Amino acid sequence: MNDLEKSLKTELREAARRGPRLGDWRSALDERAQPPRARTRSRWSVPLVAAASVAVVAAGGLLVSTVVDSDNQTTPAADRADSRAEAEVSVLDQECDVSAVPDLSSGNLSKKFLDEVKQNRVAQPLPKGADPYSRTRIDDWVRAQSSDAQAARGATVMTVQVPYRVGAAWMGGGDNPLVAPSRCVWVSVTDAPWEMRRHIRGYEPKTFSGYMMMHDSASGEYLGMVAGPDAIAKFNELTVTP
Amino acid sequence: MSTSMDTFVSEHGQRLVDFAYLVTRDRDVAEDAVHAVLARMAAMEFASISNPVAYARRGIVNETRSRHRRERKFLTIVPELAVDDVDKGRVDVEDRLVLWAAFDTLTKRQRIAVVLRYYEDLPDSEIALILGCAPATVRSLISRALRALRPLVEETDTDE
């Protein structure tokens, strides 16, 4: 076995060790009978919680104030079909680069990257993305994540395109060195309900009145979320609870 | 739930999740795929499955294939590069990053073959059974995968 094969073997074992646990597979027996949307939402729970768990209390305030302050900038869902073209541009958008990639040379990587590693939340650089996501496409996706489909249909979604460094600051967590600071991201805020359903032991399911999500503009990759001001404090407790 | 099924899950369940995760590199897709396959097996008569492990692996491959088609645009960031010891990570984390980036360039079938060979330590004949191809094809897949990985990994070594 050569060096490459040995590295592969080691890496695969290490990755598996840090991979997901089996969990309660019997719940899948019940889920098989549920409509597809319910199952899709359940798949979101882990990434949502993972990102939300690094949010800080300040982001909760921002979530509320952004929704309230920007009402006149948003397009009510009922009128969206008539103003899709206008919705592609927002005065709140900021200059950014849709294809920016981070500088991963070791000099830039070391301390910042290792801090991220230590916090257990890094992976690989985002792809350049051949088919950038439009504002309306992200709006629809974010709206679809609500736990209340009926309320979500009439809910306001505000989406702005900003550099990742701005979006990350809004989300309240540290930024990820594997995403270029100038990379374009969509940050969407909606007042539709979002329910945390599972994946955190000892934490009872709870519905939050609104949520904010961040996605990479080029690839649509999910980058983070915070849910409702109440959630933030709870998430902070969770991050410090062993 | 039959005792056989419970025994099977306790003996092989986590290993199946590991396999699904390495192939998909997505925690949620992996977990959901294994749950779906186990639920399907539980709904069947367990004794009628001649080789449950192979059946489950094959089911996971099929399940993740269809899920990837649907969810590809929303892959989540996963912490596979995390290390317990920061000092240890300081030395090799960039190499590992490159290796995983290179691994992602492989085709789905190549990734499956590589995981089954180097993680599960399966012989060509069993890998062929799971992939639904000939053992010679398995050898070819792995050989091509290593050939694709080598220059990417070695290029970084040279840079350093």
Short mmCIF file of N, CA, C and O in Angstrom, two decimals, chain A residues 1-2 4-5 7-9 11-29 32 39-40 42-44 46-47 104-106 109-110 113-114 117-118 120-126 131 133 137-138 141 176 178-179 198-199 215 218-223, chain B residues 1 5-6 9 13-15 17-18 21-22 25-32 34-36 38-40 42-43 63 67 70-71 73-84 86 88-90 93-94 96-97 99-101 103-104 114-115 117-121 146 149-150 153:
data_model
loop_
_atom_site.label_atom_id
_atom_site.label_comp_id
_atom_site.label_asym_id
_atom_site.label_seq_id
_atom_site.Cartn_x
_atom_site.Cartn_y
_atom_site.Cartn_z
N MET A 1 0.85 -1.20 0.00
CA MET A 1 0.00 0.00 0.00
C MET A 1 0.89 1.26 0.00
O MET A 1 1.78 1.38 0.84
N ASN A 2 0.69 2.16 -0.96
CA ASN A 2 1.54 3.35 -1.03
C ASN A 2 1.05 4.46 -0.10
O ASN A 2 0.05 4.32 0.60
N LEU A 4 -0.34 7.35 -0.68
CA LEU A 4 -1.67 7.90 -0.97
C LEU A 4 -2.76 6.98 -0.42
O LEU A 4 -3.73 7.45 0.20
N GLU A 5 -2.58 5.71 -0.62
CA GLU A 5 -3.58 4.75 -0.12
C GLU A 5 -3.63 4.77 1.41
O GLU A 5 -4.71 4.70 2.01
N SER A 7 -2.88 7.36 3.29
CA SER A 7 -3.54 8.62 3.67
C SER A 7 -5.04 8.50 3.53
O SER A 7 -5.80 8.96 4.38
N LEU A 8 -5.46 7.90 2.43
CA LEU A 8 -6.89 7.72 2.20
C LEU A 8 -7.52 6.91 3.33
O LEU A 8 -8.56 7.27 3.87
N LYS A 9 -6.87 5.83 3.65
CA LYS A 9 -7.39 4.93 4.69
C LYS A 9 -7.51 5.69 6.02
O LYS A 9 -8.54 5.63 6.69
N GLU A 11 -7.65 8.97 6.50
CA GLU A 11 -8.62 10.07 6.42
C GLU A 11 -10.05 9.55 6.46
O GLU A 11 -10.92 10.15 7.09
N LEU A 12 -10.30 8.47 5.78
CA LEU A 12 -11.66 7.92 5.76
C LEU A 12 -12.07 7.49 7.16
O LEU A 12 -13.19 7.74 7.60
N ARG A 13 -11.15 6.87 7.87
CA ARG A 13 -11.47 6.43 9.24
C ARG A 13 -11.71 7.64 10.15
O ARG A 13 -12.62 7.66 10.96
N GLU A 14 -10.86 8.64 9.98
CA GLU A 14 -10.99 9.83 10.81
C GLU A 14 -12.31 10.54 10.51
O GLU A 14 -13.03 10.98 11.42
N ALA A 15 -12.63 10.66 9.24
CA ALA A 15 -13.87 11.34 8.86
C ALA A 15 -15.09 10.57 9.36
O ALA A 15 -16.06 11.16 9.85
N ALA A 16 -15.03 9.26 9.27
CA ALA A 16 -16.16 8.45 9.73
C ALA A 16 -16.33 8.60 11.24
O ALA A 16 -17.45 8.66 11.75
N ARG A 17 -15.20 8.69 11.92
CA ARG A 17 -15.27 8.82 13.38
C ARG A 17 -16.00 10.10 13.76
O ARG A 17 -16.68 10.17 14.77
N ARG A 18 -15.83 11.12 12.95
CA ARG A 18 -16.45 12.41 13.24
C ARG A 18 -17.77 12.58 12.52
O ARG A 18 -18.38 13.64 12.57
N GLY A 19 -18.19 11.57 11.82
CA GLY A 19 -19.43 11.66 11.06
C GLY A 19 -20.66 11.53 11.93
O GLY A 19 -20.57 11.47 13.15
N PRO A 20 -21.82 11.48 11.30
CA PRO A 20 -23.08 11.42 12.06
C PRO A 20 -23.22 10.08 12.77
O PRO A 20 -22.63 9.08 12.35
N ARG A 21 -23.98 10.09 13.84
CA ARG A 21 -24.32 8.85 14.54
C ARG A 21 -25.61 8.29 13.96
O ARG A 21 -26.36 8.99 13.29
N LEU A 22 -25.86 7.05 14.27
CA LEU A 22 -27.04 6.39 13.69
C LEU A 22 -28.33 7.07 14.10
O LEU A 22 -29.23 7.26 13.28
N GLY A 23 -28.46 7.45 15.36
CA GLY A 23 -29.68 8.13 15.82
C GLY A 23 -30.87 7.20 15.86
O GLY A 23 -30.75 5.98 15.78
N ASP A 24 -32.02 7.82 16.00
CA ASP A 24 -33.26 7.06 16.14
C ASP A 24 -33.81 6.71 14.76
O ASP A 24 -34.66 7.42 14.23
N TRP A 25 -33.33 5.62 14.20
CA TRP A 25 -33.73 5.26 12.83
C TRP A 25 -35.20 4.86 12.76
O TRP A 25 -35.81 4.91 11.70
N ARG A 26 -35.77 4.46 13.91
CA ARG A 26 -37.17 4.02 13.88
C ARG A 26 -38.12 5.16 13.52
O ARG A 26 -39.22 4.94 13.04
N SER A 27 -37.67 6.40 13.77
CA SER A 27 -38.53 7.52 13.39
C SER A 27 -38.76 7.54 11.89
O SER A 27 -39.74 8.09 11.41
N ALA A 28 -37.82 6.93 11.16
CA ALA A 28 -37.98 6.89 9.69
C ALA A 28 -39.18 6.04 9.30
O ALA A 28 -39.76 6.22 8.23
N LEU A 29 -39.53 5.10 10.17
CA LEU A 29 -40.70 4.28 9.87
C LEU A 29 -41.95 5.15 9.80
O LEU A 29 -42.79 5.00 8.93
N ARG A 32 -41.81 7.73 6.79
CA ARG A 32 -42.09 7.19 5.45
C ARG A 32 -43.52 7.51 5.02
O ARG A 32 -43.81 7.62 3.85
N ARG A 39 -40.37 15.71 5.31
CA ARG A 39 -39.07 15.04 5.41
C ARG A 39 -37.95 15.98 5.00
O ARG A 39 -36.88 15.97 5.54
N THR A 40 -38.21 16.83 4.01
CA THR A 40 -37.20 17.78 3.59
C THR A 40 -36.83 18.70 4.75
O THR A 40 -35.68 18.97 5.01
N SER A 42 -37.03 18.12 7.89
CA SER A 42 -36.28 17.45 8.95
C SER A 42 -34.80 17.38 8.59
O SER A 42 -33.95 17.42 9.45
N ARG A 43 -34.51 17.30 7.31
CA ARG A 43 -33.12 17.24 6.91
C ARG A 43 -32.40 18.54 7.21
O ARG A 43 -31.20 18.60 7.29
N TRP A 44 -33.16 19.61 7.33
CA TRP A 44 -32.55 20.90 7.60
C TRP A 44 -32.17 21.08 9.05
O TRP A 44 -31.41 21.98 9.37
N VAL A 46 -30.28 19.65 11.26
CA VAL A 46 -28.88 19.61 11.69
C VAL A 46 -28.10 20.83 11.23
O VAL A 46 -27.47 21.51 12.04
N PRO A 47 -28.13 21.16 9.92
CA PRO A 47 -27.39 22.36 9.53
C PRO A 47 -27.91 23.63 10.18
O PRO A 47 -27.14 24.52 10.51
N LEU A 104 -6.02 30.32 0.30
CA LEU A 104 -5.76 29.24 1.27
C LEU A 104 -4.28 28.92 1.41
O LEU A 104 -3.92 27.84 1.83
N SER A 105 -3.43 29.86 1.00
CA SER A 105 -2.01 29.59 1.21
C SER A 105 -1.77 29.52 2.72
O SER A 105 -2.47 30.16 3.51
N SER A 106 -0.78 28.76 3.09
CA SER A 106 -0.63 28.43 4.50
C SER A 106 -0.46 29.67 5.37
O SER A 106 -0.89 29.70 6.52
N LEU A 109 -3.80 30.88 6.15
CA LEU A 109 -4.69 29.84 6.66
C LEU A 109 -4.56 29.63 8.16
O LEU A 109 -5.53 29.52 8.87
N SER A 110 -3.34 29.65 8.61
CA SER A 110 -3.02 29.03 9.89
C SER A 110 -3.95 29.36 11.06
O SER A 110 -4.86 28.60 11.36
N PHE A 113 -7.84 29.75 10.39
CA PHE A 113 -8.42 28.47 9.98
C PHE A 113 -8.49 27.50 11.14
O PHE A 113 -9.49 26.83 11.37
N LEU A 114 -7.42 27.46 11.90
CA LEU A 114 -7.38 26.52 13.01
C LEU A 114 -8.41 26.89 14.08
O LEU A 114 -8.94 26.03 14.76
N VAL A 117 -11.40 25.32 12.83
CA VAL A 117 -11.31 23.87 13.03
C VAL A 117 -11.64 23.52 14.46
O VAL A 117 -12.38 22.59 14.75
N LYS A 118 -11.11 24.32 15.35
CA LYS A 118 -11.31 24.07 16.77
C LYS A 118 -12.81 24.13 17.09
O LYS A 118 -13.30 23.42 17.95
N ASN A 120 -15.06 23.28 15.13
CA ASN A 120 -15.72 22.14 14.52
C ASN A 120 -16.74 22.52 13.44
O ASN A 120 -17.80 21.95 13.34
N ARG A 121 -16.42 23.52 12.65
CA ARG A 121 -17.43 23.91 11.68
C ARG A 121 -16.82 24.39 10.36
O ARG A 121 -17.17 25.44 9.85
N VAL A 122 -15.89 23.64 9.84
CA VAL A 122 -15.35 24.01 8.54
C VAL A 122 -15.38 22.82 7.59
O VAL A 122 -15.48 21.68 8.00
N ALA A 123 -15.30 23.11 6.34
CA ALA A 123 -15.23 22.03 5.35
C ALA A 123 -14.34 22.48 4.22
O ALA A 123 -13.19 22.79 4.43
N GLN A 124 -14.89 22.54 3.03
CA GLN A 124 -14.07 22.88 1.88
C GLN A 124 -14.49 24.23 1.30
O GLN A 124 -15.58 24.69 1.57
N PRO A 125 -13.61 24.84 0.51
CA PRO A 125 -14.00 26.11 -0.10
C PRO A 125 -15.24 25.93 -0.96
O PRO A 125 -15.46 24.87 -1.56
N LEU A 126 -16.03 26.97 -1.03
CA LEU A 126 -17.24 26.88 -1.84
C LEU A 126 -16.88 26.84 -3.32
O LEU A 126 -15.92 27.46 -3.75
N ASP A 131 -24.25 28.32 -11.95
CA ASP A 131 -25.62 28.79 -12.13
C ASP A 131 -26.01 29.60 -10.90
O ASP A 131 -26.66 29.10 -9.99
N TYR A 133 -27.62 31.78 -8.05
CA TYR A 133 -29.02 31.78 -7.60
C TYR A 133 -29.60 33.20 -7.66
O TYR A 133 -28.95 34.15 -7.26
N ARG A 137 -35.35 33.08 -6.40
CA ARG A 137 -35.17 31.64 -6.15
C ARG A 137 -34.81 31.40 -4.68
O ARG A 137 -35.32 30.49 -4.03
N ILE A 138 -33.94 32.25 -4.16
CA ILE A 138 -33.58 32.14 -2.75
C ILE A 138 -34.78 32.49 -1.87
O ILE A 138 -35.05 31.82 -0.87
N TRP A 141 -36.97 29.56 -1.68
CA TRP A 141 -36.37 28.48 -0.89
C TRP A 141 -36.47 28.78 0.60
O TRP A 141 -36.85 27.94 1.41
N ASN A 176 -16.10 32.24 8.27
CA ASN A 176 -15.41 31.01 7.90
C ASN A 176 -14.30 31.33 6.91
O ASN A 176 -14.58 31.91 5.85
N LEU A 178 -12.89 29.65 4.90
CA LEU A 178 -13.01 28.93 3.63
C LEU A 178 -13.97 29.64 2.68
O LEU A 178 -14.21 29.18 1.58
N VAL A 179 -14.56 30.72 3.12
CA VAL A 179 -15.39 31.54 2.24
C VAL A 179 -14.71 32.90 2.14
O VAL A 179 -14.38 33.51 3.15
N ARG A 198 -36.00 18.58 16.24
CA ARG A 198 -35.25 17.47 16.82
C ARG A 198 -33.75 17.74 16.71
O ARG A 198 -33.34 18.81 16.35
N HIS A 199 -32.98 16.72 17.04
CA HIS A 199 -31.53 16.74 16.91
C HIS A 199 -30.81 17.44 18.04
O HIS A 199 -29.61 17.55 18.03
N HIS A 215 -27.11 32.24 2.35
CA HIS A 215 -26.73 31.28 1.32
C HIS A 215 -25.68 31.88 0.40
O HIS A 215 -25.72 33.08 0.11
N ALA A 218 -23.48 32.11 -5.48
CA ALA A 218 -23.12 31.36 -6.69
C ALA A 218 -23.61 29.93 -6.67
O ALA A 218 -24.10 29.42 -7.67
N SER A 219 -23.49 29.28 -5.53
CA SER A 219 -23.80 27.85 -5.49
C SER A 219 -25.11 27.55 -4.77
O SER A 219 -25.62 26.44 -4.85
N GLY A 220 -25.66 28.50 -4.04
CA GLY A 220 -26.86 28.25 -3.27
C GLY A 220 -26.58 27.51 -1.98
O GLY A 220 -27.50 27.14 -1.25
N GLU A 221 -25.32 27.29 -1.69
CA GLU A 221 -24.99 26.51 -0.49
C GLU A 221 -25.40 27.25 0.79
O GLU A 221 -25.18 28.45 0.92
N TYR A 222 -25.98 26.50 1.68
CA TYR A 222 -26.44 27.05 2.95
C TYR A 222 -25.25 27.44 3.82
O TYR A 222 -24.31 26.66 3.98
N LEU A 223 -25.27 28.63 4.37
CA LEU A 223 -24.13 29.10 5.15
C LEU A 223 -24.45 29.39 6.61
O LEU A 223 -23.55 29.49 7.43
N MET B 1 -40.83 -5.00 16.15
CA MET B 1 -39.56 -5.12 15.44
C MET B 1 -38.91 -6.46 15.75
O MET B 1 -38.85 -6.87 16.89
N MET B 5 -33.66 -7.96 13.29
CA MET B 5 -33.46 -6.62 12.77
C MET B 5 -32.74 -5.75 13.79
O MET B 5 -31.81 -5.00 13.46
N ASP B 6 -33.17 -5.88 15.05
CA ASP B 6 -32.50 -5.11 16.11
C ASP B 6 -31.02 -5.49 16.22
O ASP B 6 -30.15 -4.63 16.37
N VAL B 9 -29.12 -4.01 13.33
CA VAL B 9 -28.90 -2.56 13.47
C VAL B 9 -27.81 -2.29 14.51
O VAL B 9 -26.93 -1.46 14.29
N GLY B 13 -25.42 -0.95 12.13
CA GLY B 13 -26.06 0.34 11.85
C GLY B 13 -25.08 1.49 11.74
O GLY B 13 -25.09 2.24 10.76
N GLN B 14 -24.22 1.64 12.74
CA GLN B 14 -23.30 2.77 12.72
C GLN B 14 -22.33 2.68 11.56
O GLN B 14 -21.98 3.68 10.93
N ARG B 15 -21.92 1.46 11.27
CA ARG B 15 -20.98 1.27 10.16
C ARG B 15 -21.64 1.70 8.83
O ARG B 15 -20.98 2.25 7.95
N VAL B 17 -23.92 4.01 8.56
CA VAL B 17 -23.95 5.48 8.57
C VAL B 17 -22.59 6.02 8.14
O VAL B 17 -22.50 6.96 7.33
N ASP B 18 -21.53 5.42 8.67
CA ASP B 18 -20.18 5.85 8.28
C ASP B 18 -19.99 5.73 6.77
O ASP B 18 -19.47 6.64 6.12
N TYR B 21 -21.97 8.36 4.96
CA TYR B 21 -21.39 9.69 5.15
C TYR B 21 -20.14 9.88 4.28
O TYR B 21 -19.95 10.94 3.67
N LEU B 22 -19.32 8.86 4.22
CA LEU B 22 -18.10 8.99 3.43
C LEU B 22 -18.41 9.11 1.94
O LEU B 22 -17.72 9.80 1.20
N ARG B 25 -20.62 12.62 1.90
CA ARG B 25 -19.97 13.75 2.56
C ARG B 25 -21.02 14.76 3.04
O ARG B 25 -20.79 15.97 3.06
N ASP B 26 -22.18 14.26 3.38
CA ASP B 26 -23.25 15.11 3.88
C ASP B 26 -23.90 14.39 5.05
O ASP B 26 -24.47 13.31 4.89
N ARG B 27 -23.82 14.98 6.22
CA ARG B 27 -24.29 14.29 7.43
C ARG B 27 -25.77 13.97 7.35
O ARG B 27 -26.20 12.89 7.73
N ASP B 28 -26.55 14.92 6.88
CA ASP B 28 -28.00 14.73 6.90
C ASP B 28 -28.46 13.74 5.83
O ASP B 28 -29.33 12.91 6.08
N VAL B 29 -27.87 13.87 4.66
CA VAL B 29 -28.23 12.93 3.60
C VAL B 29 -27.85 11.51 4.02
O VAL B 29 -28.62 10.56 3.82
N ALA B 30 -26.68 11.38 4.65
CA ALA B 30 -26.23 10.06 5.09
C ALA B 30 -27.18 9.47 6.12
O ALA B 30 -27.62 8.32 6.01
N GLU B 31 -27.50 10.28 7.09
CA GLU B 31 -28.37 9.80 8.17
C GLU B 31 -29.75 9.42 7.61
O GLU B 31 -30.28 8.35 7.91
N ASP B 32 -30.28 10.30 6.79
CA ASP B 32 -31.61 10.04 6.24
C ASP B 32 -31.60 8.79 5.34
O ASP B 32 -32.55 8.01 5.33
N VAL B 34 -29.63 6.15 5.50
CA VAL B 34 -29.55 4.92 6.30
C VAL B 34 -30.89 4.65 7.00
O VAL B 34 -31.37 3.52 7.02
N HIS B 35 -31.47 5.70 7.53
CA HIS B 35 -32.77 5.52 8.18
C HIS B 35 -33.79 4.97 7.19
O HIS B 35 -34.58 4.07 7.52
N ALA B 36 -33.78 5.52 5.99
CA ALA B 36 -34.75 5.07 4.99
C ALA B 36 -34.54 3.60 4.63
O ALA B 36 -35.50 2.83 4.52
N LEU B 38 -33.02 1.28 6.48
CA LEU B 38 -33.35 0.43 7.62
C LEU B 38 -34.87 0.30 7.79
O LEU B 38 -35.38 -0.77 8.10
N ALA B 39 -35.55 1.41 7.56
CA ALA B 39 -37.01 1.37 7.67
C ALA B 39 -37.59 0.43 6.62
O ALA B 39 -38.54 -0.32 6.88
N ARG B 40 -36.99 0.48 5.44
CA ARG B 40 -37.47 -0.39 4.35
C ARG B 40 -37.21 -1.85 4.72
O ARG B 40 -38.06 -2.72 4.51
N ALA B 42 -36.94 -3.04 7.71
CA ALA B 42 -37.79 -3.41 8.83
C ALA B 42 -39.19 -3.78 8.37
O ALA B 42 -39.88 -4.57 9.00
N ALA B 43 -39.59 -3.15 7.26
CA ALA B 43 -40.93 -3.41 6.75
C ALA B 43 -40.97 -4.73 5.97
O ALA B 43 -42.05 -5.24 5.66
N GLU B 63 -30.09 5.06 -2.60
CA GLU B 63 -30.80 6.13 -1.90
C GLU B 63 -30.03 7.45 -2.00
O GLU B 63 -30.60 8.49 -2.31
N ARG B 67 -31.04 11.07 -3.72
CA ARG B 67 -31.09 12.25 -2.86
C ARG B 67 -30.12 13.31 -3.35
O ARG B 67 -30.41 14.50 -3.32
N ARG B 70 -31.52 15.47 -5.95
CA ARG B 70 -32.49 16.47 -5.50
C ARG B 70 -31.86 17.59 -4.69
O ARG B 70 -32.25 18.72 -4.78
N GLU B 71 -30.86 17.25 -3.89
CA GLU B 71 -30.40 18.19 -2.88
C GLU B 71 -29.04 18.81 -3.18
O GLU B 71 -28.50 19.53 -2.37
N LYS B 73 -27.74 21.21 -4.62
CA LYS B 73 -27.49 22.64 -4.50
C LYS B 73 -27.42 23.09 -3.05
O LYS B 73 -27.06 24.22 -2.76
N PHE B 74 -27.80 22.26 -2.13
CA PHE B 74 -27.88 22.72 -0.75
C PHE B 74 -27.05 21.85 0.18
O PHE B 74 -27.43 21.59 1.30
N LEU B 75 -25.93 21.42 -0.28
CA LEU B 75 -25.03 20.68 0.58
C LEU B 75 -24.59 21.57 1.73
O LEU B 75 -24.38 22.75 1.56
N THR B 76 -24.44 21.01 2.87
CA THR B 76 -24.08 21.81 4.03
C THR B 76 -22.59 21.70 4.32
O THR B 76 -21.93 20.76 3.92
N ILE B 77 -22.11 22.67 5.02
CA ILE B 77 -20.70 22.64 5.42
C ILE B 77 -20.55 21.65 6.55
O ILE B 77 -21.26 21.71 7.53
N VAL B 78 -19.66 20.73 6.38
CA VAL B 78 -19.50 19.69 7.40
C VAL B 78 -18.09 19.71 7.97
O VAL B 78 -17.15 20.14 7.30
N PRO B 79 -17.94 19.29 9.20
CA PRO B 79 -16.66 19.47 9.87
C PRO B 79 -15.71 18.28 9.74
O PRO B 79 -15.15 17.84 10.71
N GLU B 80 -15.54 17.76 8.55
CA GLU B 80 -14.71 16.55 8.48
C GLU B 80 -13.23 16.83 8.68
O GLU B 80 -12.44 15.92 8.83
N LEU B 81 -12.85 18.10 8.67
CA LEU B 81 -11.44 18.38 8.87
C LEU B 81 -11.12 18.71 10.32
O LEU B 81 -10.00 19.08 10.64
N ALA B 82 -12.10 18.61 11.17
CA ALA B 82 -11.87 18.97 12.56
C ALA B 82 -10.84 18.04 13.21
O ALA B 82 -10.73 16.88 12.86
N VAL B 83 -10.09 18.59 14.12
CA VAL B 83 -9.11 17.78 14.84
C VAL B 83 -9.26 18.04 16.33
O VAL B 83 -9.67 19.11 16.75
N ASP B 84 -8.93 17.04 17.12
CA ASP B 84 -9.00 17.21 18.57
C ASP B 84 -7.89 18.12 19.07
O ASP B 84 -8.07 18.95 19.92
N VAL B 86 -5.25 20.87 18.38
CA VAL B 86 -4.96 21.96 17.44
C VAL B 86 -3.51 21.89 16.95
O VAL B 86 -3.21 22.15 15.81
N LYS B 88 -1.76 19.31 16.48
CA LYS B 88 -1.68 18.26 15.45
C LYS B 88 -2.24 18.80 14.13
O LYS B 88 -1.66 18.60 13.07
N GLY B 89 -3.35 19.53 14.23
CA GLY B 89 -3.95 20.09 13.03
C GLY B 89 -3.05 21.09 12.35
O GLY B 89 -3.03 21.22 11.14
N ARG B 90 -2.25 21.80 13.11
CA ARG B 90 -1.36 22.80 12.55
C ARG B 90 -0.44 22.18 11.52
O ARG B 90 -0.07 22.78 10.53
N VAL B 93 -3.29 19.91 8.56
CA VAL B 93 -4.66 20.20 8.17
C VAL B 93 -4.76 20.64 6.71
O VAL B 93 -5.73 20.34 6.02
N GLU B 94 -3.73 21.31 6.23
CA GLU B 94 -3.80 21.76 4.84
C GLU B 94 -3.69 20.57 3.89
O GLU B 94 -4.38 20.51 2.87
N ARG B 96 -4.71 17.65 4.52
CA ARG B 96 -5.99 16.94 4.58
C ARG B 96 -7.05 17.68 3.78
O ARG B 96 -7.87 17.07 3.11
N LEU B 97 -6.99 18.99 3.85
CA LEU B 97 -7.93 19.80 3.08
C LEU B 97 -7.79 19.49 1.59
O LEU B 97 -8.78 19.30 0.88
N LEU B 99 -6.52 16.79 0.26
CA LEU B 99 -6.93 15.42 -0.03
C LEU B 99 -8.45 15.33 -0.19
O LEU B 99 -8.97 14.71 -1.11
N TRP B 100 -9.17 16.01 0.72
CA TRP B 100 -10.63 15.95 0.63
C TRP B 100 -11.15 16.71 -0.58
O TRP B 100 -12.13 16.31 -1.20
N ALA B 101 -10.49 17.81 -0.88
CA ALA B 101 -10.90 18.56 -2.08
C ALA B 101 -10.71 17.68 -3.31
O ALA B 101 -11.53 17.66 -4.23
N PHE B 103 -10.66 14.42 -3.29
CA PHE B 103 -11.63 13.32 -3.18
C PHE B 103 -12.98 13.75 -3.78
O PHE B 103 -13.67 12.97 -4.42
N ASP B 104 -13.31 15.00 -3.57
CA ASP B 104 -14.58 15.50 -4.10
C ASP B 104 -14.61 15.58 -5.62
O ASP B 104 -15.67 15.72 -6.21
N VAL B 114 -13.79 3.57 -3.70
CA VAL B 114 -12.66 3.89 -2.82
C VAL B 114 -13.04 3.69 -1.35
O VAL B 114 -12.27 3.11 -0.57
N VAL B 115 -14.23 4.12 -0.97
CA VAL B 115 -14.67 3.97 0.42
C VAL B 115 -14.81 2.49 0.77
O VAL B 115 -14.37 2.03 1.84
N ARG B 117 -13.28 0.01 -0.58
CA ARG B 117 -11.97 -0.64 -0.54
C ARG B 117 -11.16 -0.20 0.67
O ARG B 117 -10.65 -1.01 1.44
N TYR B 118 -11.05 1.12 0.88
CA TYR B 118 -10.10 1.60 1.88
C TYR B 118 -10.73 1.85 3.25
O TYR B 118 -10.02 1.98 4.24
N TYR B 119 -12.04 1.92 3.31
CA TYR B 119 -12.66 2.05 4.63
C TYR B 119 -13.25 0.72 5.08
O TYR B 119 -13.04 0.27 6.20
N GLU B 120 -14.00 0.09 4.17
CA GLU B 120 -14.64 -1.17 4.53
C GLU B 120 -13.73 -2.38 4.31
O GLU B 120 -14.05 -3.48 4.73
N ASP B 121 -12.64 -2.17 3.60
CA ASP B 121 -11.69 -3.27 3.30
C ASP B 121 -12.37 -4.44 2.60
O ASP B 121 -12.07 -5.61 2.89
N LEU B 146 -7.34 6.64 -7.94
CA LEU B 146 -6.02 6.93 -7.38
C LEU B 146 -5.20 7.76 -8.36
O LEU B 146 -4.45 8.66 -7.96
N LEU B 149 -6.37 11.24 -8.03
CA LEU B 149 -6.02 11.89 -6.76
C LEU B 149 -4.54 12.24 -6.67
O LEU B 149 -4.17 13.28 -6.15
N ARG B 150 -3.72 11.36 -7.20
CA ARG B 150 -2.28 11.47 -6.97
C ARG B 150 -1.70 12.83 -7.38
O ARG B 150 -1.05 13.49 -6.56
N VAL B 153 -2.74 15.70 -5.02
CA VAL B 153 -2.11 15.65 -3.71
C VAL B 153 -0.63 15.95 -3.82
O VAL B 153 -0.07 16.72 -3.04
#
